[in-house]
Structure formats: structure tokens, C-alpha cells
XYZ file of C-alpha atoms in Angstrom:
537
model
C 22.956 -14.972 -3.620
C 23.383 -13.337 -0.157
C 25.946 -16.139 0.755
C 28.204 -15.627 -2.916
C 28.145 -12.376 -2.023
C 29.938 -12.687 1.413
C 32.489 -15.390 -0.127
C 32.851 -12.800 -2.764
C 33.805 -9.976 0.573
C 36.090 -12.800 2.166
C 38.002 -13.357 -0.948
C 38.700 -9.861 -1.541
C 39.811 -9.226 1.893
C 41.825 -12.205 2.076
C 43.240 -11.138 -1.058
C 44.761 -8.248 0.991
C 46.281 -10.429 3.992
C 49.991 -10.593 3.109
C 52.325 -8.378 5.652
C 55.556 -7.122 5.107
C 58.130 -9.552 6.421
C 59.488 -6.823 8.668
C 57.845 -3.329 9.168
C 61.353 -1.940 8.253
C 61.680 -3.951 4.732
C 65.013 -5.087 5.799
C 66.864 -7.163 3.312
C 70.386 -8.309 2.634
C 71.624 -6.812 -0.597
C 75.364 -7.984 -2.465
C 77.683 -8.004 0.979
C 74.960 -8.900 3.410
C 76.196 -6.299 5.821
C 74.153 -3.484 5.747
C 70.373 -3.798 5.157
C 68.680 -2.045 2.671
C 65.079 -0.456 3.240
C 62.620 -1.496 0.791
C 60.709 1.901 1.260
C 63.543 3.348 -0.420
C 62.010 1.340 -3.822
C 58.630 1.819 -3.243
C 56.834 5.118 -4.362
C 53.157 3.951 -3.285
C 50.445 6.197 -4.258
C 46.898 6.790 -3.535
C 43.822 6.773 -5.503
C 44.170 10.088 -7.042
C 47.474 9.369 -7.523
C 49.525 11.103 -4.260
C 52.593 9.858 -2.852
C 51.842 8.170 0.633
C 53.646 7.106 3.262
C 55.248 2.924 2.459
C 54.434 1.785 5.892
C 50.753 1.789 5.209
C 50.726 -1.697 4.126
C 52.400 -2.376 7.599
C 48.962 -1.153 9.213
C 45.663 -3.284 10.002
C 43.258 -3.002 7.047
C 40.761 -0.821 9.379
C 43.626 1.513 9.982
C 44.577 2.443 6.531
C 43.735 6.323 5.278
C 44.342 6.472 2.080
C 43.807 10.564 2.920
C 46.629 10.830 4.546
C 49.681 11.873 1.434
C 52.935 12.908 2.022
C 53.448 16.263 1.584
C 55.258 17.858 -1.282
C 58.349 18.216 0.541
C 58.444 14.630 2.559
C 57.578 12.994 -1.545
C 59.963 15.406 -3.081
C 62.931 13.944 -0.354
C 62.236 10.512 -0.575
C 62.158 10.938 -4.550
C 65.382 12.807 -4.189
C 67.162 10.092 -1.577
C 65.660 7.338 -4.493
C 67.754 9.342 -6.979
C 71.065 9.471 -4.542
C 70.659 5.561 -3.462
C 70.871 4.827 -6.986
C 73.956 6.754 -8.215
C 75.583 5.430 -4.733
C 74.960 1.841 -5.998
C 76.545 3.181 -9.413
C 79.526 3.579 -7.336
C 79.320 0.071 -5.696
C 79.238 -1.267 -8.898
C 81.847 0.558 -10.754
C 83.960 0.298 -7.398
C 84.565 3.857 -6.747
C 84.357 5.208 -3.214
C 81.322 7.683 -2.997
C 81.665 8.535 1.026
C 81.726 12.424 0.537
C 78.745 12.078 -1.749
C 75.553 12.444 0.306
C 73.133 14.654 -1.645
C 72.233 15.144 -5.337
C 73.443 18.568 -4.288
C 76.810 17.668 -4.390
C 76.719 15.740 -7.493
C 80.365 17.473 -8.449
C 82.053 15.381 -5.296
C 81.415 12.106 -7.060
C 84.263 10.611 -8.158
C 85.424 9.908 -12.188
C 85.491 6.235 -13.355
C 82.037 6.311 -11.817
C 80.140 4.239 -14.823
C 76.264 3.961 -15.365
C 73.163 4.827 -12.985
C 70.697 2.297 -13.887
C 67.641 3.193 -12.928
C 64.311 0.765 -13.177
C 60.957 1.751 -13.143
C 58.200 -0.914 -12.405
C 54.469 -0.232 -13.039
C 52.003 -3.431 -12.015
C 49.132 -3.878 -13.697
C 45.263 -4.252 -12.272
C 43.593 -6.048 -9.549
C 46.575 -5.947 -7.315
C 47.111 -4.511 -3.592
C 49.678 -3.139 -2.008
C 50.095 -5.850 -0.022
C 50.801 -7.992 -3.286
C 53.675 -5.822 -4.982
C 55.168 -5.703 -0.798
C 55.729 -9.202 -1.530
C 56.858 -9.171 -5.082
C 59.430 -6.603 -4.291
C 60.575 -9.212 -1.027
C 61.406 -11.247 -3.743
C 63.209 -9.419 -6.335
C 64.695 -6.554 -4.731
C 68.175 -8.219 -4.264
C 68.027 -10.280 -7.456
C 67.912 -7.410 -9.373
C 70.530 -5.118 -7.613
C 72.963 -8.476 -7.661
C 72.839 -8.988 -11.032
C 76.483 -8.767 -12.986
C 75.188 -6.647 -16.090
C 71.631 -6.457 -15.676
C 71.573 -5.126 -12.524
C 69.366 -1.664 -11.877
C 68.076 0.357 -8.724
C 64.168 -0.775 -9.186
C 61.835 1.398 -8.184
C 58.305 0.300 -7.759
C 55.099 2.117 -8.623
C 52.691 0.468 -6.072
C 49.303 1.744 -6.748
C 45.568 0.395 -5.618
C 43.846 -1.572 -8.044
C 41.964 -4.295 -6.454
C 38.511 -5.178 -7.410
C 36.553 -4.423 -3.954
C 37.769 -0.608 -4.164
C 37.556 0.448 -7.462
C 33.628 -1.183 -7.223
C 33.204 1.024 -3.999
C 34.625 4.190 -5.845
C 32.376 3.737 -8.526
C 29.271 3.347 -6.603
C 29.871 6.313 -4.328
C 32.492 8.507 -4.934
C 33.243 9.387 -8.676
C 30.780 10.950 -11.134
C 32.236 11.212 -14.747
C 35.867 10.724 -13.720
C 35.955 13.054 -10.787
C 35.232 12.924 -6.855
C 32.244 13.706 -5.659
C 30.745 15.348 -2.605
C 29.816 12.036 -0.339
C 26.585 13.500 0.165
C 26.151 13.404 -3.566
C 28.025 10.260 -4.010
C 25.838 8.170 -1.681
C 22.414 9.412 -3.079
C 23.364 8.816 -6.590
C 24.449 5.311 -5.722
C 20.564 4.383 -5.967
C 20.792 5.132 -9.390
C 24.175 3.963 -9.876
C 23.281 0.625 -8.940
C 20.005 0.146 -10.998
C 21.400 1.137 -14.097
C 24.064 -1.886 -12.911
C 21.919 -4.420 -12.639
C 19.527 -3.394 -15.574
C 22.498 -3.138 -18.306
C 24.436 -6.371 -16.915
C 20.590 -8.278 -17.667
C 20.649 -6.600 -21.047
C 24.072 -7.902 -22.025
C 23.757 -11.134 -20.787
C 22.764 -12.622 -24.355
C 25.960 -10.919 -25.545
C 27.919 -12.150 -22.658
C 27.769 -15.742 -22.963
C 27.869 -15.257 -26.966
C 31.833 -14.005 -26.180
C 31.890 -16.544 -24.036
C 31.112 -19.028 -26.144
C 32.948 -17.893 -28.951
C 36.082 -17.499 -26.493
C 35.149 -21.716 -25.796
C 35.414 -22.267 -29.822
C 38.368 -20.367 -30.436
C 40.269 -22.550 -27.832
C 38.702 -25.789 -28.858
C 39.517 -24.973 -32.633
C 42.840 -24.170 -32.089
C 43.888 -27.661 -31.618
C 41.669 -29.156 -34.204
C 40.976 -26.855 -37.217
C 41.931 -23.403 -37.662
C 39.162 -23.023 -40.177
C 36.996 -23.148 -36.932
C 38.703 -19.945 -35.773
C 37.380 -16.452 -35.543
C 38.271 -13.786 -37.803
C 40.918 -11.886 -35.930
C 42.961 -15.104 -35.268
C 42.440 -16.030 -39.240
C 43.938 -12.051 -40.198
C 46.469 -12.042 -37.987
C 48.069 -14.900 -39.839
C 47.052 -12.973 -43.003
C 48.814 -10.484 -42.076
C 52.064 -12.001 -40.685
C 52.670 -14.099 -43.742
C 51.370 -11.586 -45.890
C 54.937 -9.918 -44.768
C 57.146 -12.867 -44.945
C 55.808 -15.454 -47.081
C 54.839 -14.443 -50.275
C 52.213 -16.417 -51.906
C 51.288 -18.443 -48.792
C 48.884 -15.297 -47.842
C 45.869 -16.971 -47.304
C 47.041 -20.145 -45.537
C 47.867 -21.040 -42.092
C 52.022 -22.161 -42.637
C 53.209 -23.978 -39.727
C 56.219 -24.821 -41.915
C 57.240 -20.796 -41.967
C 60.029 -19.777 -39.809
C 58.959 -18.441 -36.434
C 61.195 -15.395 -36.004
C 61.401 -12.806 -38.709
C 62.341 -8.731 -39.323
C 60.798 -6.215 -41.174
C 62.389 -2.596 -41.009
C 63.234 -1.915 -37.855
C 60.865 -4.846 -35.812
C 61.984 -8.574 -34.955
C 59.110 -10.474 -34.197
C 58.079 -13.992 -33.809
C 54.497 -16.202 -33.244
C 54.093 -18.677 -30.827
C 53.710 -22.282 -31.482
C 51.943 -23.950 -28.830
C 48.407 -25.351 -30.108
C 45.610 -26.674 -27.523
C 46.292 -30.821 -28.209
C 47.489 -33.749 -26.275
C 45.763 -36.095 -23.610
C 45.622 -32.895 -20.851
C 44.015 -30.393 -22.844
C 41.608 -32.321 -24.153
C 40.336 -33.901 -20.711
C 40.852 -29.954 -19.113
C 38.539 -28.934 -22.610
C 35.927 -31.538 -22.030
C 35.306 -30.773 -18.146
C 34.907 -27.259 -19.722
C 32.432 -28.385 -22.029
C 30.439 -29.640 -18.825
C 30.623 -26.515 -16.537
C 30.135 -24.482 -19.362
C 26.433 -23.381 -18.190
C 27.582 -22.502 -14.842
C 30.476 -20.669 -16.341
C 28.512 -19.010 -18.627
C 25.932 -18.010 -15.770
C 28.711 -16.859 -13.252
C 30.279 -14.916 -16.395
C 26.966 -12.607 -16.655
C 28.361 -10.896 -13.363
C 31.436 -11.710 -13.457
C 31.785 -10.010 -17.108
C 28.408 -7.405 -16.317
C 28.274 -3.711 -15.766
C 30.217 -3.452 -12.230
C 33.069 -5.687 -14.119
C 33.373 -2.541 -16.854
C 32.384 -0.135 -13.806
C 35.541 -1.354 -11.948
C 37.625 -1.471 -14.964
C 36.873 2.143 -15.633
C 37.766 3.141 -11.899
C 40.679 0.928 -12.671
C 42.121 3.167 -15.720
C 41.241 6.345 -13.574
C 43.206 5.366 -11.291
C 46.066 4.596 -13.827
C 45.818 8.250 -15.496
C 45.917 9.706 -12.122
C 49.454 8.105 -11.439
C 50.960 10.580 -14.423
C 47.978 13.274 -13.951
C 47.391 13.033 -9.924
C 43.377 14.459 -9.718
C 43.862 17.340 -7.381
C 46.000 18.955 -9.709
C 42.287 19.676 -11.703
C 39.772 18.946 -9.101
C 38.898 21.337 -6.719
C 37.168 18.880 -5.057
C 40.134 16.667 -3.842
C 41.687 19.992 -3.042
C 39.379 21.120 -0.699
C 39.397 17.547 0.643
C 43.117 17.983 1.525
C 42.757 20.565 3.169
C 45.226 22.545 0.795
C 44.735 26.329 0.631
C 47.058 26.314 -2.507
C 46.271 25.886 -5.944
C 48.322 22.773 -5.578
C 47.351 19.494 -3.403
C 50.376 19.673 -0.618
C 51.483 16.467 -2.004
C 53.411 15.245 -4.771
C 53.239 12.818 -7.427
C 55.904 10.656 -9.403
C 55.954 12.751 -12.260
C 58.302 14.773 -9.843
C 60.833 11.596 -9.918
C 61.231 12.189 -13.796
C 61.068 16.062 -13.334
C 64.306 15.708 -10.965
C 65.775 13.603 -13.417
C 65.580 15.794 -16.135
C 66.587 18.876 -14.220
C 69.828 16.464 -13.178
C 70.429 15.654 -16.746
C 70.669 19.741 -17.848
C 72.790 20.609 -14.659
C 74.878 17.508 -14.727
C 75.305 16.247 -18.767
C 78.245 14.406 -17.766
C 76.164 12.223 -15.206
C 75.337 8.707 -17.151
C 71.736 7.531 -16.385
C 70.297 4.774 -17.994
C 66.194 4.839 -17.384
C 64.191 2.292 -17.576
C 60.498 1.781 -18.055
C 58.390 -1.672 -17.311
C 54.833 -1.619 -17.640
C 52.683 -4.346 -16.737
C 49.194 -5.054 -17.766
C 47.730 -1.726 -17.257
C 51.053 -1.002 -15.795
C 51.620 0.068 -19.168
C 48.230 2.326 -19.448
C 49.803 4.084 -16.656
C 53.631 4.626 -18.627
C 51.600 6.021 -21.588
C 50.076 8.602 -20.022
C 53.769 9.426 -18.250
C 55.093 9.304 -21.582
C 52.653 11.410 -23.180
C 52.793 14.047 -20.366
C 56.836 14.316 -20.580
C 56.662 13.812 -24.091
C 58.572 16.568 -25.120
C 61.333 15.955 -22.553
C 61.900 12.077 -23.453
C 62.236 13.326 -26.930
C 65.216 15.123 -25.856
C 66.891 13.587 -23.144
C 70.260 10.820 -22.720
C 68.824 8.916 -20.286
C 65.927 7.264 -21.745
C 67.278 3.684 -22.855
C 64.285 0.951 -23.437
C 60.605 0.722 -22.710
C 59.145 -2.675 -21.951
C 55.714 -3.805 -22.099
C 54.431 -7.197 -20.214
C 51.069 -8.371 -21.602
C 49.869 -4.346 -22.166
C 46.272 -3.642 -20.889
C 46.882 -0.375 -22.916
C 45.404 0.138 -26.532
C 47.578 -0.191 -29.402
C 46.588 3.468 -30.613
C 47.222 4.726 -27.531
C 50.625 3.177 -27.545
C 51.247 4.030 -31.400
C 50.398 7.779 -30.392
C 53.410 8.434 -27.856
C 56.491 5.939 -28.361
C 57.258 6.027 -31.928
C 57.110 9.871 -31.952
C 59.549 9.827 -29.001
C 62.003 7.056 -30.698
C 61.631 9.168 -33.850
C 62.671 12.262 -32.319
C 65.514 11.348 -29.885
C 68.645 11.086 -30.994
C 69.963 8.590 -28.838
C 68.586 5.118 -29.197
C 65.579 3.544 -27.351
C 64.479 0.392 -27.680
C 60.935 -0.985 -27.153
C 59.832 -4.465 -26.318
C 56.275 -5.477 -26.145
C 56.091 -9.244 -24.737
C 53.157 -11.091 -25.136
C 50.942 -14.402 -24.190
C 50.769 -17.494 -26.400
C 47.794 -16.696 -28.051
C 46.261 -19.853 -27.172
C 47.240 -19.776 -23.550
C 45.327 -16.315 -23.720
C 42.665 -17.629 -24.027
C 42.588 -20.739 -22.641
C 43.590 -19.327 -19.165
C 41.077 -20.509 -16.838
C 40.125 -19.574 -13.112
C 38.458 -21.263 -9.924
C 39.018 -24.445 -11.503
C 37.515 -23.675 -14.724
C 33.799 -22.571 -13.024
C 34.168 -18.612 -13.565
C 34.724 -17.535 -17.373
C 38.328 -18.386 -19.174
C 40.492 -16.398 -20.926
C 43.112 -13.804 -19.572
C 42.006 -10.485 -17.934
C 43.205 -8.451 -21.995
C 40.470 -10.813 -23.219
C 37.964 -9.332 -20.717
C 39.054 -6.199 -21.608
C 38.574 -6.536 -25.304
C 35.534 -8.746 -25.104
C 33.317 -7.523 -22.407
C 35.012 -3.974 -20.494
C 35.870 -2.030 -23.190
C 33.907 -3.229 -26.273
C 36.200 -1.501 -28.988
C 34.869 -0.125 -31.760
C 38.034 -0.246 -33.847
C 41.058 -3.028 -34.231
C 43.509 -0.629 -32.765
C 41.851 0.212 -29.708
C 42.002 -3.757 -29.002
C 45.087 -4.337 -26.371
C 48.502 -4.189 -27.247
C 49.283 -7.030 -24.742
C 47.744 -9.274 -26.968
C 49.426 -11.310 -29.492
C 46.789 -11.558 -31.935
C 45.920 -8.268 -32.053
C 49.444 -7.156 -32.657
C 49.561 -9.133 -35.725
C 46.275 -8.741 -36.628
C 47.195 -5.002 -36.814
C 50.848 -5.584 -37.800
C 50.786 -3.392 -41.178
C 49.737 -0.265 -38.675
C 52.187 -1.387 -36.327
C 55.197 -1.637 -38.883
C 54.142 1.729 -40.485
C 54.164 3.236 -37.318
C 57.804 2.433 -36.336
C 58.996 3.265 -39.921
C 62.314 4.389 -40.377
C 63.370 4.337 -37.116
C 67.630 3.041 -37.335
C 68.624 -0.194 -36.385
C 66.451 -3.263 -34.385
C 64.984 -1.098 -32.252
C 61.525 -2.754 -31.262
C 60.935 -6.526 -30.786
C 57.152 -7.632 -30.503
C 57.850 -11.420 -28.667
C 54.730 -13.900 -27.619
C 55.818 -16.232 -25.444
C 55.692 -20.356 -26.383
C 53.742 -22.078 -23.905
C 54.825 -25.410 -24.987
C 58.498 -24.905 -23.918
C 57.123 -25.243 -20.051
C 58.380 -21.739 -19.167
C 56.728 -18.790 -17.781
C 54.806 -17.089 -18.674
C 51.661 -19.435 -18.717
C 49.137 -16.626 -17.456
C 48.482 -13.085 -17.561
C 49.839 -12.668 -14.513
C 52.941 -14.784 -14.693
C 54.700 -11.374 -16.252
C 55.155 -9.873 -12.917
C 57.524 -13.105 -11.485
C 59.516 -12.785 -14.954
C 62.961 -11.778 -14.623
C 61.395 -8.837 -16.223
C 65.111 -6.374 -15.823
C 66.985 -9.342 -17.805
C 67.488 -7.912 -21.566
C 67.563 -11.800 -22.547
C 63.873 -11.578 -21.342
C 62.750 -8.980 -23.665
C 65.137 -10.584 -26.609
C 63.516 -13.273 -29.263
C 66.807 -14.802 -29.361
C 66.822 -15.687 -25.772
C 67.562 -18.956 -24.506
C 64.101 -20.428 -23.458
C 63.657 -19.629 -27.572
C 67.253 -20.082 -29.231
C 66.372 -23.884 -29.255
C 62.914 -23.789 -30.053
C 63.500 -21.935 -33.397
């Protein structure tokens, strides 16, 4: 035991060993000329949900403080120069010269013919470092400002949700959702711990049930649906139940793929687990199936949910940063203020709205990716500017990649704000195969299978009801599709699009978290009637 513990350590910290190319972030953008700097993309926040200085990730891993925020005024500047960078890249793209324009100050000295400000907002999901979205952003940053139409100015939420941390939070810092005292912290943790260990034992019956019944579902989806669980037999109720009349009851793989009802295009995957592969890959499964099911009891136990829930703190904090409510963190800062002297990126939208009432003329086009609980944390943004996104011009689509957030939670906040606004916004929720959801395996198929939303549904959140199951699945979506359609009702025009991914087509995405290497700022991405599908259906 001692020994999986210390591979468990090693993994973890090797899991934080990329470096920054350069500790500048210098990259070639368009021309080639003049570097950009990365930190200008990167709003990287702490725990509790402060702004804090890019470089960290640049530091040794003993060095880092995740104490040390920027304060209000350093955030509220590099927020501001995010805002200028963008509009200045406007002008690169409509070719317009922008030289006297060097402050969102000035905004009257820009120049007419100046054409959209696309803005991109990217939220990554859980069990990622900082270290991991530095590299994802190496790679996509100049894509994504090169593109001929779907070009944006990305900005990237970069936020600390690895395993190792959120575990170490939970056992000695946080007490029902707020920061502790370490004194307190560290002589709970006794307590913390046994109840731990003592509720992961009394779940393990339950455990390897889910596990099994995970196993079954996967198996039975390439030999007899009848075999299948309940959810996976009502979502098919319920999708042909709106399209196919009569056929209700029955599993129709001769029913078209892609269909609208109201206002919502959506389709349902095709791949099935057969051929030569899948059934050698399901029959080694079969055989390490007790030492999956025996790693699963701690892989799936209490510190699993424990982390989870220190996982979706940290989420809420991004939109609600903690010292803003806990005098705790407060006096932990140092701040003599009612306020933290820092500065979340609520403050980015904030600025943008205040833009959009001085400047109505100014064209912004805003847009919000969310993946994995990526989209937990655009929820909670949503639902705190809720009344200003129902009003504003420069909200144009929300897309969801595999959401780690609830379907009620979701239903609560974006049809309200498409409802209200005049303008239209579109939301796409892309999804897994539902097979490849669950038939995602890890370490070679020795820890349990099945994507991190089927942890979530299975053994970290339990849900009590159908819509607090994850949105990012595609069987729950169309197991709750009549809620889903209701919701959305009478909204104008094709406005949402729920798409699941066909694995058999050889494309990404084949896991969970194959979203975040998507070329997730293409529209033809978030469209059905893309090309990786146009031929399929």
C-alpha cells in the first residue's frame, strides 16, 4: 500500500512537469514579426478564485504561492490591456490602422470600417494544472488568431484543479465550503480522514455494482440492447418518441440520425462496441475486471467525491472569488478592506459591459467555451451577470464540451437569458458517443472505465434526480430530452444544437478529454452538419 501510494505522489507531480517553452510566452502570430505574449491570454487564478500573476507556472513547484494575487489594480490592467489587444487585432483584421489607439480610454480615436471584436473565452474542465492549459494555449494560440472567419482573441481561464490539491484542501483547509484556520484545519483532519476511509469501505459493495453495471452496458451495446440499462433504453424512448411515431418502444437504427424539433437540431451517435478490436480490448477487461473493480473502491471512494467537491468549489469561486464572503481569506490577505485587494474575472465581463453602455457603436462578439466542469464554472458566471447578458449586444454563442455541469443547473440560467435578449445567442452542447463514454478506459484498462461525467454521475455525485445527471452526457440529454425541448421553447430560429460525436468516423473526440485539442472556436465544430458528419448522415 505504502509503495501505490508514493507512485500515486510521483504521478501527480509528474503530472505537473511541463514548462513554458519560453518564460516570456513568445510566439509568432499572422506576420511573424512581432511576438505576442501569451500572458496577455491567460487570466490564471487561484484557489479562491484571485487573479495571479501568469509567470507562476514559470517557477519550480516548491516556489509557487498560490497567496500571492495580483492586486485589484495590476488584475484590473491586465484585464483592461486583454480588452485593448483584442479590439487592436479587430483592426488587423479589418485592415484599419489603429496606431493612435492605445487605451480603452480612447475608444473614440479608433478608426470607422473597424469590423468585429471577437472575443473567446475558454474555461478547462477538472484535473488539470496550470502547467497543462500553458501547453494547450502553445498550441492554439496562433491557430485561432490566424483563422480567416473564425478567428477570435482567446482568452484562457487557467484555474487549479488537479487531483493532489483539491485532496490536500479537503483534508486540511476547508470545512463546509469555506477556509479554515490551519490550526483548525489540521486537527480536524483526524476526523476528516476516518470518516474517509470508513464511508469508502461502506460503499464498496455499491462501487463495484456501478462498476459492473458500467462493464454490461458496454458489453451489451454491441450485442443486445435489451441487455442495456434503463437510462440508455429511455433515452431512445424518448428520441423516437419525438421523431418516429409508432416506433416508440423500439431501438430504430433505420431512423435518420439528425433531426429538429422547435428550435433544437440534434442528432445520436452511431458507433456500437463490435468488430475484432473491441471484442479482444472487452475480453482482457473481462480478466482484470477484479483488480479493476478492487482499484475502483479508492479510486471511486470518499476522497474521489471529497476531491470532486473541492473541485466544484473551486469552480464557483472563479465567478464568486471566496474572499468576497469569507472573512477568513480576508484576513489571510492581509486586506484591511471589505474587499480582498485582488480581483477576479468577473471584472473582465464588468468592463465589457460598462464598454458596451459608453461605446454602443463598438461591435463585440463574446464568446463562451466551457469544458467539462469548465462549463460548471460559465454557469455560475452566467447566473451571476444574469441580468446583464439578458440585455447586452455582445453575447453571441455559448458552447459546451462534454459539460461536467447538471442539466438543471444549465436549464436554470441559459434559456432565461436566450429568452430575454433580443439579439440572438446560440447554444451548442457537444457530447461523447455514448458508447465511447463509457467504454473509455485508463492505465491500460486496470483502474475503472468509463469517462470522468460517468464518475460523476455514478460514484461523486450520486443524483437523486435525472436532471441533476450531467449535461455532457449524451444519454442523459436524451434521456431528459422532453425537459430539455420544453425548456428552450419558443425561442426564434435554430438556436441550440445538442451534437454527440460518432466515434466510428475515426475523429476526435474519442475521450473525455479529447474536447480540449478540438478546434473548439471553429463554428463547423459546434454544427451537426459539419464535415466529419455531412457524409456520415
Amino acid at each position: 500500500m505504502r509503495h501505490i501510494f508514493t507512485a500515486v505522489i510521483l504521478l501527480f507531480i509528474a503530472s505537473c512537469a511541463h514548462s513554458p517553452k519560453t518564460s516570456s510566452y513568445a510566439c509568432n502570430i499572422e506576420t511573424g514579426e512581432n511576438g505576442c505574449d501569451a500572458d496577455e491570454h491567460i487570466l490564471r487564478v487561484n484557489s479562491n478564485g484571485y487573479i495571479i500573476d501568469s509567470e507562476f507556472a514559470t517557477l519550480n513547484y516548491l516556489e509557487r504561492d498560490l497567496d500571492k494575487i495580483l492586486s485589484k489594480k495590476a488584475a484590473r490592467n491586465k484585464i483592461e490591456n486583454m480588452i485593448l489587444e483584442s479590439i487592436k487585432l479587430a483592426c488587423r483584421k479589418s485592415q484599419v490602422t489603429c496606431e493612435d489607439f492605445t487605451s480603452i480610454d480612447n475608444i473614440t480615436m479608433l478608426p470607422k470600417g473597424l469590423g468585429k471584436v471577437k472575443i473567446l473565452l475558454y474555461v478547462h474542465g477538472g484535473l488539470n494544472t496550470y502547467d497543462a492549459t500553458d501547453k494547450r494555449l502553445e498550441n492554439q494560440l496562433s491557430r485561432i488568431e490566424s483563422e480567416e472567419t473564425d478567428w477570435h482573441y482567446p482568452i484562457y481561464v487557467s484555474w487549479p484543479s488537479n487531483a493532489l490539491g483539491t485532496v490536500n484542501e479537503h483534508l486540511f483547509h476547508v470545512r463546509e465550503g469555506r477556509q479554515v484556520n490551519p490550526l483548525v484545519g489540521v486537527a480536524s483532519s483526524i476526523g476528516t480522514v476516518w470518516e474517509s476511509i470508513f464511508t469508502g469501505i461502506g460503499k464498496a459493495p455499491a462501487n463495484v455494482a456501478d462498476q459492473f453495471i458500467n462493464d454490461k452496458d458496454r458489453f451489451a451495446s454491441g450485442v443486445n440492447n435489451e441487455w442495456l440499462s434503463s437510462v440508455w433504453k429511455d433515452a431512445e424512448y424518448q428520441y423516437t418518441s419525438f421523431f418516429f411515431e409508432g416506433k416508440e418502444k423500439e431501438f430504430c437504427p433505420s431512423c435518420p440520425y439528425v433531426n429538429t424539433i422547435d428550435n433544437i437540431t440534434i442528432n445520436r451517435s452511431t458507433y456500437t462496441n463490435t468488430g475484432f478490436s473491441n471484442g479482444l480490448e472487452s475480453a482482457f477487461l473481462v480478466v482484470v475486471s477484479p483488480v479493476r473493480y478492487v482499484i475502483g473502491i479508492p479510486w471511486n471512494g470518499t476522497l474521489a467525491n471529497n476531491a470532486w467537491d473541492m473541485m466544484k468549489r473551486r469552480a464557483r469561486a472563479i465567478a464568486n472569488p471566496n474572499g468576497e464572503y469569507n472573512k477568513h481569506v480576508r484576513e489571510r490577505f492581509g486586506s484591511a478592506d471589505k474587499e480582498v485587494d485582488g480581483s477576479g474575472i468577473g471584472y473582465l465581463l464588468e468592463r465589457l459591459f460598462k464598454l458596451e453602455n459608453e461605446h454602443p457603436d463598438l461591435n463585440v462578439s463574446l464568446t463562451l467555451v466551457g469544458h467539462s466542469m469548465g462549463a460548471i464554472v460559465i454557469n455560475n458566471i452566467l447566473n451571476r451577470y444574469q441580468k446583464e447578458f439578458s440585455h447586452t449586444n455582445y453575447l453571441d454563442s455559448i458552447v459546451y464540451m462534454g459539460a461536467a455541469a447538471s442539466i438543471a443547473e444549465t436549464l436554470a440560467v441559459i434559456p432565461p437569458i436566450m429568452r430575454e435578449n433580443e439579439r440572438q445567442i446560440d447554444f451548442y452542447n457537444l457530447t461523447l458517443n455514448r458508447v465511447a463514454e463509457v467504454a473509455e478506459t485508463h492505465y491500460l484498462g486496470f483502474a475503472p472505465s468509463g469517462s470522468l461525467l460517468v464518475s460523476i454521475d455514478k460514484y461523486h455525485d450520486s443524483p437523486e434526480h435525472h436532471l441533476l445527471r450531467t449535461l455532457g452526457s449524451e444519454v442523459n440529454v436524451q434521456s431528459s430530452l422532453e425537459t430539455i425541448v420544453h425548456a428552450f421553447k419558443g425561442l426564434d430560429g435554430d438556436r441550440v444544437v445538442l451534437k454527440a460525436f460518432d466515434k466510428n468516423q475515426k475523429i476526435l473526440p474519442f475521450r473525455h478529454g479529447d474536447f480540449g485539442d478540438l478546434s473548439f472556436w471553429k463554428k463547423e465544430t459546434w454544427q451537426i452538419n459539419s464535415p466529419e458528419l455531412r457524409e456520415e448522415y
